[in-house]
Amino acid sequence: MSSVTLEIITPERVVLSTTVNMVSVRTGGGELGILPRHFPLAATVTPGVVKVKVEEGEDFIAVSEGFLHVRPDRVVLLVDTAEVGWSIDVKRAEEAKQRAERRLAEKGTDIDTARAETALHRALYRLQAAEHSEKAGEWLKKAKDKSQSS
Ligand code: ATP
């Protein structure tokens, strides 16, 4: 099966650099499924859960907002934050979710509400990515472990 290099980069670090068979990303224009040899494209990334297909199965990555750059051999996501499913601290995300829910219940200013809603969505996407990744078999962790041991 043909593959494409996927790089997910945040201001802090390169979160992922690996080959995949398909990437599915939420963009400003809707959900986009990217296969190898996709035509060049630039788009905004909407916070959510990125799905990737690898030889053995699929895996999930939580991302916040940013940009997407597609070339036939390479897909680059430049996002504020990104966490591969296996690396997500579920307890931390659960606590962030509860904090945001409490703030929303307090009904502060519009700015507080918008901030709490964004934080709530970040936490929910992290919980979703962690759960889906675990169920799918954490293939990106296996790929990373394999490349480090060889
Ligand atoms: P928290 O309130 O728990 O810090 P947050 O949504 O405010 O959550 P961010 O500002 O989005 O956190 O992220 C700060 C850094 O922490 C980023 O590098 C992000 O990847 C990482 N991060 C945030 N939450 C988690 C998590 N649950 N598991 C792993 N890494 C996380």
PDB file of C-alpha atoms in Angstrom, residues 3-115:
ATOM      1  CA  SER A   3       2.110   5.836   2.053  1.00  0.00           C
ATOM      2  CA  VAL A   4       2.630   9.490   2.854  1.00  0.00           C
ATOM      3  CA  THR A   5       4.802  11.185   5.505  1.00  0.00           C
ATOM      4  CA  LEU A   6       2.777  12.830   8.254  1.00  0.00           C
ATOM      5  CA  GLU A   7       4.352  15.501  10.427  1.00  0.00           C
ATOM      6  CA  ILE A   8       2.519  17.105  13.315  1.00  0.00           C
ATOM      7  CA  ILE A   9       4.384  20.092  14.703  1.00  0.00           C
ATOM      8  CA  THR A  10       3.588  22.441  17.608  1.00  0.00           C
ATOM      9  CA  PRO A  11       5.553  25.499  18.731  1.00  0.00           C
ATOM     10  CA  GLU A  12       7.060  23.239  21.415  1.00  0.00           C
ATOM     11  CA  ARG A  13       8.088  20.160  19.460  1.00  0.00           C
ATOM     12  CA  VAL A  14       7.648  17.688  16.622  1.00  0.00           C
ATOM     13  CA  VAL A  15       4.852  15.551  18.028  1.00  0.00           C
ATOM     14  CA  LEU A  16       4.786  13.022  15.206  1.00  0.00           C
ATOM     15  CA  SER A  17       6.826  12.242  12.115  1.00  0.00           C
ATOM     16  CA  THR A  18       5.856   8.945  10.557  1.00  0.00           C
ATOM     17  CA  THR A  19       4.473   7.283   7.441  1.00  0.00           C
ATOM     18  CA  VAL A  20       0.759   6.580   7.164  1.00  0.00           C
ATOM     19  CA  ASN A  21      -1.644   5.333   4.506  1.00  0.00           C
ATOM     20  CA  MET A  22      -4.374   7.891   5.153  1.00  0.00           C
ATOM     21  CA  VAL A  23      -5.012  10.980   7.285  1.00  0.00           C
ATOM     22  CA  SER A  24      -8.421  12.346   8.143  1.00  0.00           C
ATOM     23  CA  VAL A  25      -8.483  15.944   9.450  1.00  0.00           C
ATOM     24  CA  ARG A  26     -11.216  18.442  10.254  1.00  0.00           C
ATOM     25  CA  THR A  27     -10.536  21.633   8.282  1.00  0.00           C
ATOM     26  CA  GLY A  28     -12.365  24.946   8.001  1.00  0.00           C
ATOM     27  CA  GLY A  29     -13.998  23.469   4.890  1.00  0.00           C
ATOM     28  CA  GLY A  30     -15.073  20.210   6.566  1.00  0.00           C
ATOM     29  CA  GLU A  31     -13.595  16.743   7.133  1.00  0.00           C
ATOM     30  CA  LEU A  32     -10.797  15.960   4.693  1.00  0.00           C
ATOM     31  CA  GLY A  33      -9.501  12.457   3.971  1.00  0.00           C
ATOM     32  CA  ILE A  34      -5.970  12.616   2.554  1.00  0.00           C
ATOM     33  CA  LEU A  35      -4.463   9.702   0.678  1.00  0.00           C
ATOM     34  CA  PRO A  36      -0.891   9.474  -0.684  1.00  0.00           C
ATOM     35  CA  ARG A  37      -0.340  11.559  -3.843  1.00  0.00           C
ATOM     36  CA  HIS A  38      -3.045  14.035  -2.840  1.00  0.00           C
ATOM     37  CA  PHE A  39      -2.944  17.292  -4.782  1.00  0.00           C
ATOM     38  CA  PRO A  40      -1.203  20.231  -3.041  1.00  0.00           C
ATOM     39  CA  LEU A  41      -3.468  22.063  -0.657  1.00  0.00           C
ATOM     40  CA  ALA A  42      -3.396  24.463   2.298  1.00  0.00           C
ATOM     41  CA  ALA A  43      -6.224  24.746   4.812  1.00  0.00           C
ATOM     42  CA  THR A  44      -6.995  25.720   8.389  1.00  0.00           C
ATOM     43  CA  VAL A  45      -7.258  22.931  10.967  1.00  0.00           C
ATOM     44  CA  THR A  46     -10.270  22.921  13.280  1.00  0.00           C
ATOM     45  CA  PRO A  47      -9.761  21.484  16.795  1.00  0.00           C
ATOM     46  CA  GLY A  48     -10.707  17.826  16.923  1.00  0.00           C
ATOM     47  CA  VAL A  49      -9.412  14.299  16.567  1.00  0.00           C
ATOM     48  CA  VAL A  50      -7.193  13.384  13.616  1.00  0.00           C
ATOM     49  CA  LYS A  51      -7.517   9.794  12.430  1.00  0.00           C
ATOM     50  CA  VAL A  52      -4.656   8.022  10.690  1.00  0.00           C
ATOM     51  CA  LYS A  53      -4.555   4.653   8.968  1.00  0.00           C
ATOM     52  CA  VAL A  54      -1.346   2.661   9.129  1.00  0.00           C
ATOM     53  CA  GLU A  55      -0.528  -0.780   7.674  1.00  0.00           C
ATOM     54  CA  GLU A  56      -1.818  -2.604  10.748  1.00  0.00           C
ATOM     55  CA  GLY A  57      -4.815  -0.519  11.746  1.00  0.00           C
ATOM     56  CA  GLU A  58      -5.766   2.999  12.752  1.00  0.00           C
ATOM     57  CA  ASP A  59      -4.900   5.494  15.477  1.00  0.00           C
ATOM     58  CA  PHE A  60      -5.991   8.891  16.771  1.00  0.00           C
ATOM     59  CA  ILE A  61      -4.415  12.249  17.669  1.00  0.00           C
ATOM     60  CA  ALA A  62      -6.047  15.178  19.491  1.00  0.00           C
ATOM     61  CA  VAL A  63      -5.216  18.530  17.888  1.00  0.00           C
ATOM     62  CA  SER A  64      -6.103  22.145  18.549  1.00  0.00           C
ATOM     63  CA  GLU A  65      -6.346  24.768  15.830  1.00  0.00           C
ATOM     64  CA  GLY A  66      -3.715  25.429  13.207  1.00  0.00           C
ATOM     65  CA  PHE A  67      -2.818  24.924   9.583  1.00  0.00           C
ATOM     66  CA  LEU A  68      -2.601  22.024   7.190  1.00  0.00           C
ATOM     67  CA  HIS A  69      -0.225  21.788   4.263  1.00  0.00           C
ATOM     68  CA  VAL A  70      -0.592  18.883   1.857  1.00  0.00           C
ATOM     69  CA  ARG A  71       1.804  17.816  -0.864  1.00  0.00           C
ATOM     70  CA  PRO A  72       1.697  14.521  -2.775  1.00  0.00           C
ATOM     71  CA  ASP A  73       4.356  12.918  -0.522  1.00  0.00           C
ATOM     72  CA  ARG A  74       3.898  14.880   2.720  1.00  0.00           C
ATOM     73  CA  VAL A  75       1.160  16.118   5.046  1.00  0.00           C
ATOM     74  CA  VAL A  76       2.140  18.738   7.630  1.00  0.00           C
ATOM     75  CA  LEU A  77      -0.063  19.932  10.474  1.00  0.00           C
ATOM     76  CA  LEU A  78       1.122  23.048  12.312  1.00  0.00           C
ATOM     77  CA  VAL A  79      -1.069  23.245  15.392  1.00  0.00           C
ATOM     78  CA  ASP A  80      -1.014  24.905  18.813  1.00  0.00           C
ATOM     79  CA  THR A  81      -1.138  21.590  20.682  1.00  0.00           C
ATOM     80  CA  ALA A  82      -1.262  17.923  19.683  1.00  0.00           C
ATOM     81  CA  GLU A  83      -1.198  14.657  21.610  1.00  0.00           C
ATOM     82  CA  VAL A  84      -1.086  11.160  20.142  1.00  0.00           C
ATOM     83  CA  GLY A  85      -3.745   8.994  21.831  1.00  0.00           C
ATOM     84  CA  TRP A  86      -1.359   6.833  23.884  1.00  0.00           C
ATOM     85  CA  SER A  87       0.431   9.909  25.322  1.00  0.00           C
ATOM     86  CA  ILE A  88      -2.705  11.542  26.710  1.00  0.00           C
ATOM     87  CA  ASP A  89      -2.986  11.837  30.474  1.00  0.00           C
ATOM     88  CA  VAL A  90      -6.635  10.841  30.861  1.00  0.00           C
ATOM     89  CA  LYS A  91      -6.876  11.964  34.491  1.00  0.00           C
ATOM     90  CA  ARG A  92      -5.568  15.419  33.583  1.00  0.00           C
ATOM     91  CA  ALA A  93      -8.021  15.732  30.687  1.00  0.00           C
ATOM     92  CA  GLU A  94     -10.874  14.576  32.914  1.00  0.00           C
ATOM     93  CA  GLU A  95      -9.945  17.217  35.509  1.00  0.00           C
ATOM     94  CA  ALA A  96      -9.685  19.920  32.796  1.00  0.00           C
ATOM     95  CA  LYS A  97     -13.143  18.865  31.569  1.00  0.00           C
ATOM     96  CA  GLN A  98     -14.631  19.140  35.058  1.00  0.00           C
ATOM     97  CA  ARG A  99     -12.982  22.547  35.629  1.00  0.00           C
ATOM     98  CA  ALA A 100     -14.400  23.865  32.358  1.00  0.00           C
ATOM     99  CA  GLU A 101     -17.853  22.485  33.152  1.00  0.00           C
ATOM    100  CA  ARG A 102     -17.787  24.182  36.568  1.00  0.00           C
ATOM    101  CA  ARG A 103     -16.816  27.508  34.946  1.00  0.00           C
ATOM    102  CA  LEU A 104     -19.609  27.202  32.417  1.00  0.00           C
ATOM    103  CA  ALA A 105     -22.108  26.543  35.215  1.00  0.00           C
ATOM    104  CA  GLU A 106     -20.925  29.714  37.029  1.00  0.00           C
ATOM    105  CA  LYS A 107     -22.068  31.897  34.089  1.00  0.00           C
ATOM    106  CA  GLY A 108     -19.336  34.572  34.105  1.00  0.00           C
ATOM    107  CA  THR A 109     -18.671  37.084  31.338  1.00  0.00           C
ATOM    108  CA  ASP A 110     -18.927  36.173  27.638  1.00  0.00           C
ATOM    109  CA  ILE A 111     -15.137  35.948  27.519  1.00  0.00           C
ATOM    110  CA  ASP A 112     -15.065  33.496  30.452  1.00  0.00           C
ATOM    111  CA  THR A 113     -17.757  31.411  28.780  1.00  0.00           C
ATOM    112  CA  ALA A 114     -15.978  31.310  25.416  1.00  0.00           C
ATOM    113  CA  ARG A 115     -12.703  30.360  27.118  1.00  0.00           C
TER     114      ARG A 115
END
